[in-house]
Amino acid sequence: MAAITAGYAIDLHTHSLRSDGALSPAELVKRAAARGVKIQALSDHDTLAGIAEATATGESLGVRIIPATELNTESEWGDAHVLGYFIDPQDAALEDRLRWLRENRGRRIELMVGNLNALGYAVDLVRVLEIAQGGALGRPHLAQALFEKGYVKSYDAAFDTLLAKDSPAYVARVGLSPIEAVTLVREHGGVPSLAHPGTVLGLDELLPELVAVGLAGIEAYYGEHTPEMTARCLDRARTLDLVPTGGSDFHGRGDHGTDLGGVFVPPETIERLESRRGRA
Ligand code: AMP
Ligand code: FE
Ligand code: FE
Ligand code: ZN
């Protein structure tokens, strides 16, 4: 991983080992603190498991942790991921729904391991589970296993070839639609924001449908966005009354990507998001 240099104070999109990140929640928050982050959302996929540890570490290092989760959806809209902020990490009913999503993740990864094996790639499910260390399973764990075995030239390259949607090894997700994801976050008192809108197909058709069920934010500030994509998101935020959010989407895997606190997020974002609690 790259050396630690200074970043910005707010990061509303980060992942730990409780899902597909490489660092434990404590290590992640320590790294964020060392980068100068003061407010961090832990947004692990389909789990609340890291929030208590992140919050405890944050308290000792002066980092406010916003409890969050990221719901990756399955639909004709491409990669529409929904971030849910200010959820309650003790919410048992929400945890039930997330457990179902994690079980589906496990079955999907098992099926993909089977497909890879049938194609001649000898990745071992036991090794994939070791890499995940009990976190919500995802393609990043498979990417790591493929890379270790030398089947791809880099961790990131696995996503362009063997793990891509058009690969014969690919298995679709069983899960929520984008509308169901926004609704789930709202039903549990959270504030939903659409993650990295550049990966959505038909963004301008989808956005009004999500706003109708309570979408409150749009991730305008994102490392992989072009200036045009950021401007487009800011424009949609204005016309649809959405709060522009932003974050690194740091996973700590692969060679590239944005480091913690790597994108500027305006300080008023937190207050604006908080004001949308309970108001769809
Ligand atoms: P899954 O939820 O199992 O479909 O895996 C999706 C996850 O894979 C995302 O949340 C990212 O962490 C990661 N990912 C997807 N595409 C890429 C890519 N091109 N390069 C690196 N990581 C990726
Ligand atoms: Fe991820
Ligand atoms: Fe995402
Ligand atoms: Zn993410």
XYZ file of N, CA and C in Angstrom, residues 20-241:
666
model
N -15.409 -6.309 1.613
C -14.346 -6.648 0.664
C -13.116 -5.760 0.751
N -12.962 -5.021 1.853
C -11.733 -4.254 2.060
C -10.633 -5.139 2.612
N -9.398 -4.600 2.666
C -8.247 -5.394 3.101
C -7.858 -5.138 4.551
N -8.339 -4.040 5.144
C -7.925 -3.676 6.503
C -9.053 -3.932 7.498
N -8.687 -4.276 8.723
C -9.704 -4.398 9.773
C -10.310 -3.010 10.000
N -11.510 -2.946 10.593
C -12.088 -1.623 10.865
C -11.135 -0.728 11.659
N -10.451 -1.280 12.666
C -9.523 -0.470 13.478
C -8.360 0.039 12.621
N -7.783 -0.843 11.802
C -6.658 -0.429 10.942
C -7.097 0.636 9.945
N -8.312 0.463 9.443
C -8.847 1.411 8.451
C -8.992 2.803 9.067
N -9.557 2.855 10.268
C -9.769 4.152 10.924
C -8.419 4.770 11.314
N -7.468 3.930 11.721
C -6.124 4.445 12.037
C -5.500 5.083 10.813
N -5.634 4.423 9.683
C -5.071 4.973 8.450
C -5.778 6.278 8.069
N -7.095 6.289 8.235
C -7.858 7.505 7.925
C -7.389 8.651 8.824
N -7.233 8.360 10.123
C -6.787 9.400 11.067
C -5.410 9.925 10.666
N -4.530 9.014 10.281
C -3.179 9.425 9.874
C -3.214 10.282 8.607
N -4.231 10.129 7.817
C -4.393 10.927 6.590
C -5.127 12.245 6.870
N -5.542 12.453 8.110
C -6.197 13.713 8.463
C -7.711 13.682 8.356
N -8.272 12.481 8.186
C -9.736 12.366 8.108
C -10.334 12.584 9.502
N -11.375 13.393 9.582
C -12.045 13.682 10.861
C -13.449 13.080 10.912
N -14.058 12.891 9.747
C -15.402 12.301 9.677
C -15.360 11.222 8.594
N -15.670 10.001 8.996
C -15.566 8.868 8.070
C -16.814 8.008 8.154
N -17.399 7.687 7.009
C -18.469 6.693 6.988
C -17.840 5.340 6.690
N -18.140 4.353 7.555
C -17.768 2.969 7.242
C -18.956 2.385 6.501
N -18.748 2.061 5.210
C -19.877 1.683 4.342
C -19.668 0.286 3.765
N -19.372 -0.669 4.640
C -19.169 -2.041 4.165
C -20.423 -2.574 3.469
N -20.205 -3.417 2.459
C -21.309 -4.004 1.704
C -22.130 -4.935 2.590
N -23.432 -4.675 2.696
C -24.385 -5.609 3.300
C -24.033 -6.051 4.716
N -23.353 -5.219 5.481
C -23.070 -5.605 6.866
C -22.876 -4.384 7.754
N -23.204 -4.578 9.034
C -23.007 -3.549 10.050
C -21.896 -3.997 11.004
N -21.249 -5.120 10.677
C -20.375 -5.801 11.639
C -19.156 -4.986 12.056
N -18.695 -4.071 11.226
C -17.462 -3.345 11.574
C -17.675 -2.048 12.318
N -18.932 -1.659 12.467
C -19.199 -0.287 12.927
C -18.766 -0.065 14.377
N -19.034 -1.051 15.260
C -18.660 -0.875 16.674
C -17.144 -0.708 16.809
N -16.386 -1.556 16.129
C -14.916 -1.470 16.206
C -14.413 -0.148 15.628
N -14.974 0.248 14.490
C -14.552 1.515 13.864
C -14.875 2.688 14.782
N -16.055 2.647 15.403
C -16.476 3.750 16.277
C -15.548 3.855 17.486
N -15.201 2.698 18.073
C -14.307 2.699 19.239
C -12.940 3.270 18.863
N -12.407 2.839 17.735
C -11.107 3.365 17.296
C -11.220 4.847 16.972
N -12.309 5.216 16.332
C -12.525 6.624 15.981
C -12.572 7.501 17.225
N -13.216 6.995 18.282
C -13.298 7.785 19.524
C -11.917 8.041 20.098
N -11.032 7.058 19.995
C -9.694 7.244 20.573
C -8.801 8.120 19.679
N -9.149 8.256 18.410
C -8.268 9.001 17.490
C -8.890 10.290 16.954
N -10.082 10.617 17.452
C -10.711 11.874 17.009
C -11.318 11.794 15.621
N -11.797 10.615 15.251
C -12.494 10.471 13.968
C -13.954 10.130 14.274
N -14.869 10.954 13.782
C -16.290 10.641 13.955
C -16.679 9.603 12.896
N -17.224 8.473 13.349
C -17.639 7.425 12.408
C -19.141 7.534 12.161
N -19.517 7.658 10.912
C -20.930 7.632 10.533
C -21.263 6.196 10.124
N -22.218 5.556 10.826
C -22.577 4.185 10.463
C -23.264 4.163 9.099
N -22.815 3.241 8.244
C -23.348 3.200 6.879
C -23.231 1.791 6.318
N -23.871 1.581 5.182
C -23.682 0.341 4.431
C -23.843 0.666 2.955
N -23.273 -0.176 2.094
C -23.448 -0.007 0.646
C -24.152 -1.242 0.116
N -25.281 -1.018 -0.566
C -26.077 -2.110 -1.127
C -25.849 -2.156 -2.636
N -25.167 -3.206 -3.103
C -24.984 -3.394 -4.554
C -26.249 -4.066 -5.073
N -26.832 -3.566 -6.136
C -28.122 -4.072 -6.590
C -27.993 -4.842 -7.899
N -29.070 -5.490 -8.276
C -29.100 -6.245 -9.538
C -30.320 -5.771 -10.330
N -30.100 -5.238 -11.513
C -31.207 -4.761 -12.346
C -30.650 -4.405 -13.709
N -31.551 -3.900 -14.561
C -31.100 -3.485 -15.885
C -30.363 -2.145 -15.851
N -30.217 -1.562 -14.657
C -29.581 -0.245 -14.543
C -28.064 -0.317 -14.391
N -27.476 -1.475 -14.604
C -26.022 -1.600 -14.463
C -25.618 -1.604 -12.997
N -24.433 -1.069 -12.698
C -23.954 -1.081 -11.318
C -24.516 0.109 -10.554
N -25.734 -0.058 -10.046
C -26.367 0.970 -9.222
C -26.189 0.546 -7.763
N -25.325 1.254 -7.044
C -25.044 0.923 -5.643
C -25.611 2.030 -4.765
N -26.253 1.626 -3.672
C -26.913 2.606 -2.803
C -26.211 2.641 -1.447
N -25.740 3.816 -1.066
C -25.138 4.018 0.248
C -26.243 4.421 1.217
N -26.273 3.814 2.391
C -27.271 4.184 3.412
C -26.545 4.739 4.620
N -26.776 6.027 4.928
C -26.091 6.678 6.050
C -26.988 6.759 7.277
N -26.340 6.831 8.454
C -27.034 7.029 9.739
C -27.998 5.890 10.046
N -27.632 4.685 9.637
C -28.428 3.539 10.046
C -27.997 3.158 11.459
N -28.818 2.352 12.127
C -28.522 1.949 13.501
C -27.814 0.601 13.471
N -26.557 0.533 13.918
C -25.832 -0.746 13.861
C -26.457 -1.836 14.730
N -27.414 -1.455 15.607
C -28.105 -2.450 16.457
C -29.460 -2.852 15.871
N -29.801 -2.369 14.705
C -31.127 -2.614 14.119
C -31.231 -4.083 13.673
N -31.928 -4.899 14.483
C -31.979 -6.344 14.233
C -32.757 -6.673 12.956
N -33.806 -5.911 12.666
C -34.599 -6.186 11.462
C -33.774 -5.869 10.204
N -33.018 -4.797 10.252
C -32.136 -4.473 9.124
C -31.069 -5.559 8.976
N -30.503 -5.974 10.111
C -29.480 -7.027 10.087
C -30.030 -8.313 9.447
N -31.306 -8.632 9.701
C -31.928 -9.810 9.078
C -31.894 -9.712 7.561
N -32.232 -8.538 7.046
C -32.238 -8.325 5.591
C -30.808 -8.396 5.038
N -29.867 -7.815 5.779
C -28.480 -7.821 5.328
C -27.914 -9.240 5.354
N -28.337 -10.038 6.355
C -27.863 -11.417 6.430
C -28.301 -12.186 5.181
N -29.533 -11.951 4.770
C -30.040 -12.594 3.539
C -29.158 -12.186 2.340
N -28.827 -10.923 2.264
C -27.970 -10.462 1.159
C -26.581 -11.104 1.234
N -26.057 -11.257 2.446
C -24.728 -11.871 2.591
C -24.771 -13.351 2.232
N -25.867 -14.029 2.597
C -25.991 -15.450 2.216
C -26.020 -15.574 0.690
N -26.748 -14.672 0.049
C -26.778 -14.677 -1.419
C -25.391 -14.423 -2.001
N -24.637 -13.521 -1.365
C -23.260 -13.271 -1.803
C -22.438 -14.556 -1.745
N -22.587 -15.297 -0.648
C -21.829 -16.534 -0.459
C -22.152 -17.555 -1.542
N -23.471 -17.736 -1.797
C -23.878 -18.702 -2.829
C -23.350 -18.284 -4.205
N -23.394 -16.987 -4.488
C -22.932 -16.496 -5.787
C -21.435 -16.757 -5.974
N -20.662 -16.507 -4.916
C -19.211 -16.706 -5.032
C -18.903 -18.194 -5.170
N -19.652 -19.042 -4.438
C -19.472 -20.498 -4.602
C -19.739 -20.923 -6.037
N -20.824 -20.404 -6.625
C -21.158 -20.737 -8.013
C -20.061 -20.244 -8.955
N -19.529 -19.050 -8.686
C -18.471 -18.532 -9.559
C -17.194 -19.346 -9.432
N -16.881 -19.829 -8.214
C -15.719 -20.707 -8.044
C -15.933 -21.982 -8.872
N -17.150 -22.525 -8.818
C -17.470 -23.724 -9.612
C -17.277 -23.473 -11.101
N -17.757 -22.338 -11.576
C -17.601 -21.997 -12.991
C -16.129 -21.845 -13.364
N -15.377 -21.175 -12.499
C -13.942 -20.981 -12.775
C -13.236 -22.334 -12.824
N -13.571 -23.211 -11.875
C -12.969 -24.553 -11.853
C -13.284 -25.295 -13.154
N -14.548 -25.205 -13.604
C -14.955 -25.891 -14.837
C -14.210 -25.343 -16.045
N -13.819 -24.077 -15.957
C -13.076 -23.450 -17.054
C -11.569 -23.719 -16.968
N -11.158 -24.423 -15.896
C -9.748 -24.775 -15.770
C -8.952 -23.884 -14.823
N -9.621 -22.975 -14.111
C -8.924 -22.111 -13.138
C -9.098 -22.733 -11.753
N -8.004 -23.235 -11.210
C -8.089 -24.025 -9.978
C -8.076 -23.144 -8.737
N -9.085 -22.277 -8.609
C -9.192 -21.514 -7.358
C -9.984 -22.357 -6.359
N -9.571 -22.243 -5.108
C -10.108 -23.097 -4.068
C -11.031 -22.260 -3.180
N -12.273 -22.735 -2.990
C -13.232 -21.987 -2.169
C -12.692 -21.757 -0.750
N -11.967 -22.753 -0.232
C -11.411 -22.624 1.126
C -10.448 -21.437 1.186
N -9.637 -21.282 0.132
C -8.697 -20.150 0.086
C -9.455 -18.818 -0.031
N -10.517 -18.817 -0.823
C -11.324 -17.596 -0.982
C -11.908 -17.180 0.378
N -12.395 -18.168 1.137
C -12.963 -17.884 2.461
C -11.890 -17.388 3.432
N -10.676 -17.938 3.294
C -9.551 -17.459 4.127
C -9.244 -15.994 3.826
N -9.230 -15.657 2.541
C -8.938 -14.274 2.133
C -9.993 -13.334 2.719
N -11.253 -13.783 2.708
C -12.358 -12.925 3.166
C -12.363 -12.766 4.695
N -11.737 -13.689 5.416
C -11.667 -13.618 6.890
C -13.022 -13.353 7.543
N -14.051 -13.991 7.015
C -15.376 -13.846 7.621
C -16.167 -12.646 7.133
N -15.584 -11.833 6.269
C -16.296 -10.663 5.736
C -17.320 -11.066 4.688
N -18.250 -10.146 4.391
C -19.250 -10.385 3.345
C -18.517 -10.678 2.035
N -18.785 -11.860 1.466
C -18.012 -12.306 0.299
C -18.322 -11.480 -0.945
N -17.307 -11.312 -1.785
C -17.509 -10.579 -3.025
C -16.452 -10.948 -4.050
N -16.654 -10.429 -5.246
C -15.686 -10.710 -6.312
C -14.259 -10.270 -5.966
N -14.055 -9.225 -5.139
C -12.680 -8.871 -4.782
C -11.911 -10.042 -4.149
N -12.598 -10.874 -3.363
C -11.919 -12.018 -2.752
C -11.521 -13.036 -3.814
N -12.389 -13.194 -4.808
C -12.055 -14.083 -5.929
C -10.896 -13.511 -6.734
N -10.912 -12.192 -6.933
C -9.836 -11.539 -7.690
C -8.495 -11.797 -7.028
N -8.488 -11.678 -5.710
C -7.256 -11.918 -4.951
C -6.791 -13.370 -5.117
N -7.729 -14.313 -5.057
C -7.375 -15.730 -5.198
C -6.835 -16.019 -6.608
N -7.440 -15.419 -7.631
C -6.981 -15.615 -9.012
C -5.584 -15.027 -9.205
N -5.355 -13.873 -8.576
C -4.058 -13.217 -8.686
C -2.971 -14.045 -8.003
N -3.264 -14.533 -6.803
C -2.299 -15.369 -6.066
C -1.856 -16.582 -6.877
N -2.802 -17.138 -7.634
C -2.515 -18.340 -8.430
C -1.846 -18.000 -9.758
N -1.690 -16.703 -10.042
C -1.027 -16.293 -11.283
C -1.915 -16.337 -12.511
N -3.227 -16.446 -12.315
C -4.135 -16.525 -13.475
C -4.398 -15.152 -14.101
N -4.151 -14.088 -13.354
C -4.294 -12.724 -13.889
C -3.031 -11.955 -13.521
N -2.702 -10.941 -14.337
C -1.419 -10.266 -14.105
C -1.495 -9.254 -12.959
N -2.705 -8.875 -12.592
C -2.869 -8.015 -11.418
C -4.231 -8.291 -10.811
N -4.397 -7.856 -9.568
C -5.695 -7.963 -8.890
C -6.770 -7.268 -9.719
N -6.472 -6.040 -10.151
C -7.480 -5.261 -10.884
C -7.838 -5.903 -12.226
N -6.860 -6.540 -12.869
C -7.098 -7.126 -14.198
C -8.151 -8.230 -14.142
N -8.302 -8.871 -12.982
C -9.289 -9.955 -12.860
C -10.689 -9.452 -13.195
N -10.980 -8.183 -12.833
C -12.317 -7.622 -13.069
C -12.584 -7.352 -14.551
N -11.511 -7.172 -15.324
C -11.681 -6.897 -16.760
C -11.833 -8.188 -17.551
N -11.470 -9.320 -16.949
C -11.458 -10.579 -17.705
C -12.381 -11.610 -17.033
N -11.818 -12.418 -16.131
C -12.540 -13.574 -15.597
C -13.755 -13.228 -14.738
N -13.749 -12.055 -14.105
C -14.845 -11.710 -13.198
C -15.842 -10.728 -13.814
N -15.596 -10.319 -15.060
C -16.455 -9.323 -15.711
C -17.818 -9.921 -16.057
N -18.789 -9.026 -16.254
C -20.157 -9.459 -16.538
C -20.260 -10.347 -17.775
N -19.394 -10.132 -18.749
C -19.479 -10.931 -19.983
C -18.581 -12.167 -19.940
N -17.989 -12.463 -18.778
C -17.158 -13.664 -18.659
C -18.055 -14.885 -18.451
N -17.659 -16.042 -18.988
C -18.463 -17.256 -18.752
C -18.486 -17.685 -17.286
N -17.588 -17.169 -16.475
C -17.579 -17.517 -15.048
C -18.561 -16.666 -14.246
N -19.059 -15.597 -14.844
C -19.870 -14.618 -14.100
C -21.231 -15.196 -13.698
N -21.658 -14.879 -12.513
C -22.993 -15.245 -12.033
C -23.671 -13.962 -11.547
N -24.911 -13.759 -11.959
C -25.643 -12.556 -11.539
C -25.950 -12.630 -10.051
N -26.116 -11.464 -9.468
C -26.443 -11.364 -8.051
C -27.937 -11.664 -7.833
N -28.261 -12.305 -6.718
C -29.657 -12.351 -6.269
C -29.739 -11.330 -5.144
N -30.551 -10.321 -5.336
C -30.572 -9.288 -4.313
C -31.653 -8.273 -4.559
N -31.348 -7.036 -4.226
C -32.333 -5.972 -4.301
C -32.230 -5.234 -5.626
N -33.339 -4.636 -6.043
C -33.297 -3.668 -7.143
C -32.880 -2.328 -6.521
N -32.474 -1.357 -7.348
C -32.115 -0.053 -6.776
C -33.260 0.572 -5.982
N -34.496 0.435 -6.463
C -35.635 1.012 -5.742
C -35.815 0.321 -4.393
N -35.664 -1.011 -4.379
C -35.773 -1.742 -3.107
C -34.659 -1.337 -2.133
N -33.474 -1.065 -2.658
C -32.351 -0.691 -1.788
C -32.609 0.666 -1.135
N -33.061 1.635 -1.910
C -33.369 2.966 -1.354
C -34.489 2.837 -0.323
N -35.491 2.022 -0.661
C -36.626 1.827 0.245
C -36.175 1.185 1.560
N -35.301 0.188 1.462
C -34.811 -0.498 2.671
C -34.097 0.487 3.598
N -33.240 1.314 3.024
C -32.511 2.294 3.839
C -33.508 3.235 4.524
N -34.489 3.722 3.775
C -35.496 4.640 4.340
C -36.327 3.979 5.431
N -36.728 2.721 5.186
C -37.557 2.010 6.180
C -36.828 1.853 7.509
N -35.497 1.920 7.458
C -34.720 1.738 8.687
C -34.107 3.047 9.163
N -34.702 4.153 8.728
C -34.305 5.452 9.262
C -33.017 6.019 8.706
N -32.486 5.400 7.658
C -31.233 5.876 7.077
C -31.456 6.903 5.973
N -30.353 7.457 5.502
C -30.377 8.467 4.448
C -29.633 7.908 3.236
N -30.377 7.600 2.141
C -29.739 6.955 1.001
C -29.123 7.929 -0.003
N -27.935 7.543 -0.506
C -27.261 8.313 -1.561
C -26.832 7.337 -2.654
N -26.932 7.759 -3.897
C -26.549 6.880 -5.007
C -25.031 6.927 -5.180
N -24.366 5.767 -5.012
C -22.903 5.691 -5.101
C -22.436 5.821 -6.550
N -21.228 6.330 -6.724
C -20.539 6.421 -8.032
C -21.494 6.312 -9.230
N -22.288 7.375 -9.477
C -23.334 7.318 -10.515
C -22.797 7.047 -11.930
N -21.499 7.175 -12.106
C -20.910 6.891 -13.427
C -21.055 5.442 -13.859
N -21.319 4.534 -12.929
C -21.451 3.119 -13.297
C -22.910 2.720 -13.565
N -23.826 3.692 -13.441
C -25.251 3.403 -13.666
C -25.577 3.550 -15.151
N -26.365 2.632 -15.669
C -26.852 2.749 -17.045
C -28.210 3.447 -17.001
N -28.373 4.505 -17.791
C -29.665 5.196 -17.810
C -29.891 6.040 -16.573
N -28.838 6.713 -16.120
C -28.891 7.495 -14.873
C -30.068 8.468 -14.838
N -30.304 9.183 -15.924
C -31.349 10.216 -15.879
C -32.756 9.637 -15.833
N -32.923 8.388 -16.246
C -34.225 7.726 -16.104
C -34.379 7.191 -14.676
N -33.282 6.645 -14.143
C -33.362 6.018 -12.820
C -33.520 7.042 -11.692
N -32.786 8.153 -11.775
C -32.759 9.107 -10.652
C -34.154 9.541 -10.168
N -35.059 9.979 -11.056
C -36.377 10.400 -10.554
C -37.133 9.265 -9.870
N -36.948 8.032 -10.344
C -37.620 6.894 -9.704
C -37.095 6.687 -8.287
N -35.780 6.888 -8.111
C -35.194 6.716 -6.776
C -35.578 7.867 -5.856
N -35.640 9.080 -6.425
C -36.048 10.237 -5.625
C -37.470 10.016 -5.109
N -38.317 9.413 -5.931
C -39.718 9.183 -5.545
C -39.834 8.261 -4.334
N -38.840 7.383 -4.121
C -38.906 6.493 -2.949
C -37.962 6.941 -1.831
N -37.368 8.125 -1.980
C -36.640 8.689 -0.841
C -35.149 8.898 -1.006
N -34.619 8.752 -2.218
C -33.180 9.042 -2.392
C -32.909 10.475 -1.948
N -31.832 10.660 -1.163
C -31.537 11.992 -0.613
C -30.198 12.543 -1.095
N -29.325 11.679 -1.600
C -27.993 12.137 -1.987
C -27.520 11.523 -3.282
N -26.461 12.122 -3.828
C -25.823 11.592 -5.032
C -24.322 11.785 -4.867
N -23.553 10.712 -5.091
C -22.110 10.756 -4.849
C -21.416 11.493 -5.998
N -21.390 12.808 -5.856
C -20.829 13.664 -6.914
C -19.305 13.667 -6.885
N -18.742 13.582 -5.679
C -17.288 13.684 -5.517
C -16.714 12.276 -5.393
N -16.009 11.844 -6.414
C -15.560 10.451 -6.487
C -14.285 10.401 -7.323
N -13.319 9.612 -6.873
C -11.995 9.596 -7.502
C -11.991 9.327 -8.997
N -12.851 8.425 -9.435
C -12.825 8.040 -10.850
C -13.708 8.921 -11.723
N -14.371 9.900 -11.124
C -15.205 10.791 -11.944
C -14.355 11.747 -12.765
N -14.757 11.975 -14.014
C -14.185 13.074 -14.794
C -14.809 14.365 -14.245
N -14.197 15.518 -14.532
C -14.821 16.788 -14.121
C -16.235 16.912 -14.692
N -16.462 16.370 -15.879
C -17.795 16.437 -16.498
C -18.805 15.615 -15.695
N -18.370 14.440 -15.223
C -19.291 13.586 -14.453
C -19.633 14.257 -13.117
N -18.635 14.848 -12.474
C -18.906 15.565 -11.224
C -19.890 16.706 -11.480
N -19.665 17.464 -12.559
C -20.552 18.597 -12.880
C -21.970 18.097 -13.155
N -22.072 16.963 -13.852
C -23.391 16.408 -14.153
C -24.108 16.010 -12.863
N -23.385 15.386 -11.940
C -23.982 14.998 -10.657
C -24.411 16.236 -9.869
N -23.582 17.278 -9.858
C -23.928 18.496 -9.120
C -25.172 19.144 -9.726
N -25.276 19.067 -11.049
C -26.459 19.617 -11.722
C -27.714 18.838 -11.330
N -27.630 17.499 -11.340
C -28.781 16.680 -10.949
C -29.120 16.899 -9.480
N -28.090 17.126 -8.657
C -28.332 17.402 -7.232
C -29.177 18.669 -7.095
N -28.845 19.678 -7.893
C -29.624 20.931 -7.841
C -31.055 20.718 -8.306
N -31.226 20.080 -9.456
C -32.575 19.985 -10.019
C -33.463 19.006 -9.249
N -32.865 17.985 -8.615
C -33.668 16.971 -7.917
C -33.619 17.129 -6.398
N -33.003 18.207 -5.917
C -32.894 18.472 -4.482
C -32.206 17.319 -3.741
